[in-house]
Coordinates of C-alpha atoms in Angstrom, one line a residue:
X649 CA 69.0 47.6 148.0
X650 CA 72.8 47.1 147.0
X651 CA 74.0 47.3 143.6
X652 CA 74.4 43.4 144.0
X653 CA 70.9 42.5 144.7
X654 CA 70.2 44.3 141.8
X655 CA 68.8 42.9 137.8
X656 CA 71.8 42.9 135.4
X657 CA 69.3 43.7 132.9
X658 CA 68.0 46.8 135.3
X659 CA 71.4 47.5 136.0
X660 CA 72.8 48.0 133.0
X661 CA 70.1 50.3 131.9
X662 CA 70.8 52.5 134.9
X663 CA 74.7 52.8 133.5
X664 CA 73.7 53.7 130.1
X665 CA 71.0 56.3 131.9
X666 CA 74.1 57.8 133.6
X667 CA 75.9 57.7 130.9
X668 CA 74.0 59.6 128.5
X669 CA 73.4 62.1 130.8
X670 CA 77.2 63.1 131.5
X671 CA 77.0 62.5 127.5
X672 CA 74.6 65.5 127.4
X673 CA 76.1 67.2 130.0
X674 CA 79.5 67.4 128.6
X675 CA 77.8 68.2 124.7
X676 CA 76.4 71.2 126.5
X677 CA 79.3 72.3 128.4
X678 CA 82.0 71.6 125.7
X679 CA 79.7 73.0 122.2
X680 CA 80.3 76.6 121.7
X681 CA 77.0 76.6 119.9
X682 CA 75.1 75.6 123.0
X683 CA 77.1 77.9 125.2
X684 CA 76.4 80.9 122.9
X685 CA 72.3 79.5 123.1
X686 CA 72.4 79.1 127.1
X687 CA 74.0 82.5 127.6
X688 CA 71.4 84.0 124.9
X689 CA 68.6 82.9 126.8
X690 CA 70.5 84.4 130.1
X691 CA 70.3 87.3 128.7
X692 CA 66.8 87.3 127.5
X693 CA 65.7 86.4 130.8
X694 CA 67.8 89.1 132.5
X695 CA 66.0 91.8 129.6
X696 CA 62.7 90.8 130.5
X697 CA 63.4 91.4 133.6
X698 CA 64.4 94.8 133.4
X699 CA 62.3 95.9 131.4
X700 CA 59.2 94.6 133.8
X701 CA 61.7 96.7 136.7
X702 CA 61.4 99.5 134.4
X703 CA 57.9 99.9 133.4
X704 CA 56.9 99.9 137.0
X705 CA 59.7 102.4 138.1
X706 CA 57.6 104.5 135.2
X707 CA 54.4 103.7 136.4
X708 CA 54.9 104.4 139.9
X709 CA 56.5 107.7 138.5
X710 CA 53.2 108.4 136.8
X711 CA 51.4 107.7 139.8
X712 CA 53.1 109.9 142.2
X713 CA 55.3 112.1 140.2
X714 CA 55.3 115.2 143.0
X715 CA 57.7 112.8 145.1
X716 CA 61.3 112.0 144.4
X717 CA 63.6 108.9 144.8
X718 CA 61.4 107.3 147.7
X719 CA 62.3 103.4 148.3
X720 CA 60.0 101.8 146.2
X721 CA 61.5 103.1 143.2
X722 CA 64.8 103.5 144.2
X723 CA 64.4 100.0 143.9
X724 CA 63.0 99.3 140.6
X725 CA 65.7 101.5 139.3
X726 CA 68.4 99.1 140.8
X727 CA 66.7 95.8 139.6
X728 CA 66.4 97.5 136.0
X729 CA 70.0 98.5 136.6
X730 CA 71.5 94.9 137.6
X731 CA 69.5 92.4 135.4
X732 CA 70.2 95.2 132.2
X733 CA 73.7 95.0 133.3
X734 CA 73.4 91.2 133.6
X735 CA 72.0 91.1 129.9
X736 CA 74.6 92.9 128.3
X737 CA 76.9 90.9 129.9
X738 CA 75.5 87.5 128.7
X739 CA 74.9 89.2 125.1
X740 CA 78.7 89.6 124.8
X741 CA 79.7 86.5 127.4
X742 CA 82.5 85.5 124.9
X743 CA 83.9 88.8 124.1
X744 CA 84.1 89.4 127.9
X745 CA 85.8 86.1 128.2
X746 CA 88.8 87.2 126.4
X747 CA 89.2 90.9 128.4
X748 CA 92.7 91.5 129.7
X749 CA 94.0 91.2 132.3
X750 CA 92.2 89.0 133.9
X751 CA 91.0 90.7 136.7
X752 CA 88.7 93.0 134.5
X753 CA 86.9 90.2 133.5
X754 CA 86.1 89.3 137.6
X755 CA 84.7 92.8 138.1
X756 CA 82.4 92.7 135.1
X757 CA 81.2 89.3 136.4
X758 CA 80.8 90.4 139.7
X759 CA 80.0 94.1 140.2
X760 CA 76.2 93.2 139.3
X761 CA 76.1 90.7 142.4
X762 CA 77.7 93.5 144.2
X763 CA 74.7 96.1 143.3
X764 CA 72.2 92.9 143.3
X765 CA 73.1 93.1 147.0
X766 CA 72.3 96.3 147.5
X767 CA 68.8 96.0 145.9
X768 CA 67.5 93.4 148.2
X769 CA 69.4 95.3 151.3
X770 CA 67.2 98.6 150.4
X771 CA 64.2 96.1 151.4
X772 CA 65.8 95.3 154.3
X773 CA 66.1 98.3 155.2
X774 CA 62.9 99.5 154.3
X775 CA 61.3 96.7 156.9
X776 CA 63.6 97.6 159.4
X777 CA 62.3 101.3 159.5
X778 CA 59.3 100.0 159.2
X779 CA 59.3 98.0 162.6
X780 CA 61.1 100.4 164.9
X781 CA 58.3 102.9 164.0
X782 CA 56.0 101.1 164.9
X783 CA 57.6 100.1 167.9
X784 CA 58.4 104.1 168.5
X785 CA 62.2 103.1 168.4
X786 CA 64.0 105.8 166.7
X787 CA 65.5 104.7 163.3
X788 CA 67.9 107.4 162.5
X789 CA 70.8 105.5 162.6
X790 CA 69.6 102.4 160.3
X791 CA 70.3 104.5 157.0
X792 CA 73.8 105.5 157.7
X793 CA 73.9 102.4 158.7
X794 CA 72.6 101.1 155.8
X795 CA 75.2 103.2 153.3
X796 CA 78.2 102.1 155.9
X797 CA 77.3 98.4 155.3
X798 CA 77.6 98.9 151.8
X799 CA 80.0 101.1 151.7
X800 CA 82.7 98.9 153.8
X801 CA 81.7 95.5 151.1
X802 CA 82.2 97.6 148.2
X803 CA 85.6 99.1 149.5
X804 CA 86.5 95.1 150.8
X805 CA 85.7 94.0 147.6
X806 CA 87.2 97.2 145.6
X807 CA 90.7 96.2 147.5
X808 CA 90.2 92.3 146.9
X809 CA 90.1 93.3 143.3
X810 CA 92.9 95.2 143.0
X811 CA 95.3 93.3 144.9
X812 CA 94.2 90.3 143.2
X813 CA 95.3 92.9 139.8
X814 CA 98.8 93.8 141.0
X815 CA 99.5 90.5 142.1
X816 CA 97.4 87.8 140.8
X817 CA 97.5 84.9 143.5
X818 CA 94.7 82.2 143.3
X819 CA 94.3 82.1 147.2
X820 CA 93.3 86.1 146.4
X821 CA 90.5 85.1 144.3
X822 CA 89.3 82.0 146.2
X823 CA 89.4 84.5 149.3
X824 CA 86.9 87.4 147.0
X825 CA 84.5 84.4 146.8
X826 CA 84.8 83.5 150.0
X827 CA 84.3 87.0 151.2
X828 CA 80.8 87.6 148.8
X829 CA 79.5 84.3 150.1
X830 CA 79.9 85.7 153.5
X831 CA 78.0 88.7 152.6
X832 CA 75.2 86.6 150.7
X833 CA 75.0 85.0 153.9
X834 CA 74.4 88.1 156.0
X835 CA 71.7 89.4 153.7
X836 CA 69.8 85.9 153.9
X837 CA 70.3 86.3 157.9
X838 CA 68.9 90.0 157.5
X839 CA 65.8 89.0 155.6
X840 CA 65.1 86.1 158.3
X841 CA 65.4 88.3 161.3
X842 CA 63.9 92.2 159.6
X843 CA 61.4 89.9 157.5
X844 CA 60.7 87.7 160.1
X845 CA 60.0 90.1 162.8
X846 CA 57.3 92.2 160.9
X847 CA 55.6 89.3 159.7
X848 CA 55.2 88.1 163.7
X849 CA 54.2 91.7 164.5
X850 CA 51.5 92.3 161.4
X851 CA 50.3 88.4 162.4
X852 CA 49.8 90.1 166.2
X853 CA 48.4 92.9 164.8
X854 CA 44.9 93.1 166.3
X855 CA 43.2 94.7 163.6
X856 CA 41.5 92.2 161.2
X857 CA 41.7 93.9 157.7
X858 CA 42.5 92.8 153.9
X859 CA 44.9 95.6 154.0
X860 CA 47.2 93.5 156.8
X861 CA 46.3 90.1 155.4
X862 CA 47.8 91.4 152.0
X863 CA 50.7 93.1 153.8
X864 CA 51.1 89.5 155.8
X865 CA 51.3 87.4 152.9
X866 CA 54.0 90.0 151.0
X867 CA 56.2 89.9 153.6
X868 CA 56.3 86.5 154.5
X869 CA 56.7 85.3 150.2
X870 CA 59.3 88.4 150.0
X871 CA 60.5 87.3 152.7
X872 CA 61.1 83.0 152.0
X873 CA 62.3 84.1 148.8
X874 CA 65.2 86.6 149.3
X875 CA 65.8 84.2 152.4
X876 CA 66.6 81.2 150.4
X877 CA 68.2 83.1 147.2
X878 CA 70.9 84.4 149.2
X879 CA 71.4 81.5 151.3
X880 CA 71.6 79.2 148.0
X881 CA 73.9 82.4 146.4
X882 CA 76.4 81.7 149.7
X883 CA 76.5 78.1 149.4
X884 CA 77.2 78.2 145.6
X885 CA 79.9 80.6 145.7
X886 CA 81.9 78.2 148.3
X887 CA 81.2 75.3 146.0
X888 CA 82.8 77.9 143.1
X889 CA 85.3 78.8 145.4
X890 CA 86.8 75.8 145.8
X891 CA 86.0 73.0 143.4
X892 CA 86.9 74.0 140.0
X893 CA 83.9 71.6 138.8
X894 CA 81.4 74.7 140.1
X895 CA 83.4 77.1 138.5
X896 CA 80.9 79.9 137.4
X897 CA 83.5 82.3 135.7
X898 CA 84.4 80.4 132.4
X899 CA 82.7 79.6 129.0
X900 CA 82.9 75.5 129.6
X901 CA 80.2 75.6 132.2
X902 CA 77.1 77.5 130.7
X903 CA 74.6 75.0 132.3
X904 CA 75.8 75.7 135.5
X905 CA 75.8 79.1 135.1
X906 CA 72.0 78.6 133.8
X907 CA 71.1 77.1 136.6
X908 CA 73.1 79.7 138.9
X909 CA 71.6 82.6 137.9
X910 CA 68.1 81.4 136.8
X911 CA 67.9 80.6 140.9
X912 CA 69.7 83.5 142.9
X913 CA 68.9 86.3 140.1
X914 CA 66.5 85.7 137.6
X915 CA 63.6 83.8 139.8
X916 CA 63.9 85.8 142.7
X917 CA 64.0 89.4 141.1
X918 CA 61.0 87.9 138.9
X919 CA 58.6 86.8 141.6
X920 CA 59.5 89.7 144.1
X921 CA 58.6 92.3 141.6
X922 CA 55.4 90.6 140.9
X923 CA 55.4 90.4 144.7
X924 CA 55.2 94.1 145.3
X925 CA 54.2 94.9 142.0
X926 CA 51.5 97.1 144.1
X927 CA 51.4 100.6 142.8
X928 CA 51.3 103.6 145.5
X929 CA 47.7 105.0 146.6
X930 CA 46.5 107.5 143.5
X931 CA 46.6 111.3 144.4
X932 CA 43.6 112.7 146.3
X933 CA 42.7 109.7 147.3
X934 CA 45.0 108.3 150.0
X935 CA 47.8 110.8 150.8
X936 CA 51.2 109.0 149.9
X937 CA 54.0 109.5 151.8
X938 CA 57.8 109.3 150.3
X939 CA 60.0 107.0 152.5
X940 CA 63.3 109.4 153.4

């Protein structure tokens, strides 16, 4: 139907629809009271989040406390690490905003995403180890691996940020963005092809068991959902890298950045801890091994 064919009456209703909604849109974006309230609840979200990450690094401590930093809470610490970091930084969003020089206020934003990375890249990792022992395919190259992958982004980024400090061209930070969407995009392609290739090998497992159907359906939810919040996280940061509209780095756009976070941070670090919120085996029952 073309907007010709269409009711003036019905028409004109759909125009004062739109209009009221850039109205609101705009009242959100351009109240510092709102702002204040969107980043407040950010920041709520991020410390209930946290805290959850926490309480299960302590329980699994409890649980197990003979072992040291294996996987599993290596990466509880680091989501209680990077959504308390996230709180802070929406609890003093404004104060952050005026931080000189600019370039300081980049790294506070994005160091989290940085370590929020390396989280969900510990899984990866985990599975990959997983898979190649089971296939008896020697795995002692996937953790220095692991710590080069990392290590080379952080140094990247590390350089990005200082060059962008001693000289601070706007090409520089559209190319940081650029760069961390790339990344983003590697750790979605990482969860499709480690996640994806041990959920087809537990679904050929021959062994019918609730152990294996439970395992299944961990892997393939951790799986869809670290898939599509890093593939959403590249795709956003191209939008912020180059249409100031989807800039996620100032004050006037707190319902974006609600929106943002709430889908490649908040949701996903919510529903995989509840994913694996499994504890380890209790002592003297099943023998727990750490992961080294």
């Amino acid at each position: 139907m073309s907007a010709a064919d269409l009711d003036p009456a019905e028409g004109s209703v759909m125009m004062y629809a739109l209009k009221d909604s850039y109205n609101l849109w705009d009242l959100l974006n351009q109240s510092p009271v709102w702002q204040d309230r969107i980043f407040h609840v950010l920041a709520g979200l991020y410390g209930v989040v946290s805290v959850v990450a926490l309480v299960q690094l302590i329980r699994i401590q409890q649980r197990v406390p003979e072992y040291g930093w294996t996987t599993q809470k290596v990466f509880h610490f680091l989501n209680f690490l990077v959504n308390g970091a996230r709180c802070l930084i929406f609890v003093f969003r404004r104060d952050i905003e005026q931080l000189t020089p600019e370039i300081a206020r980049h790294m506070l934003l994005d160091m989290p995403s940085l370590v929020f990375f390396t989280t969900y890249a510990l899984l990866v990792l985990f599975w990959a180890e997983i898979y190649y022992q089971a296939r008896a395919v020697s795995t002692d190259g996937l953790r220095p691996g692991f710590f080069a992958i990392n290590g080379i982004v952080y140094v990247i980024q590390i350089i990005l940020w200082l060059i962008i400090w001693w000289k601070p061209i706007h090409i520089l930070v559209i190319l940081s963005k650029v760069f961390f969407a790339g990344v983003s995009l590697c750790a979605a392609l990482g969860f499709l092809l480690y996640g994806g290739r041990l959920f087809l090998m537990l679904k050929r497992f021959p062994v019918e068991s609730k152990g294996r159907r439970k395992k299944l359906h961990e892997v393939g939810w951790v799986t869809t959902i670290c898939f599509a919040c890093f593939l959403v996280r590249c795709i956003m940061m191209c939008f912020n890298a180059f249409n100031k509209a989807a800039n996620l780095d100032i004050l006037e756009h707190p319902v974006l950045n609600f929106i943002y976070y709430l889908l490649v941070e908040i949701l996903p670090s919510s529903l995989v801890l509840f994913v694996l919120r499994k504890l380890p085996p209790k002592r003297g029952i099943i023998q727990y091994h750490a992961i080294r």
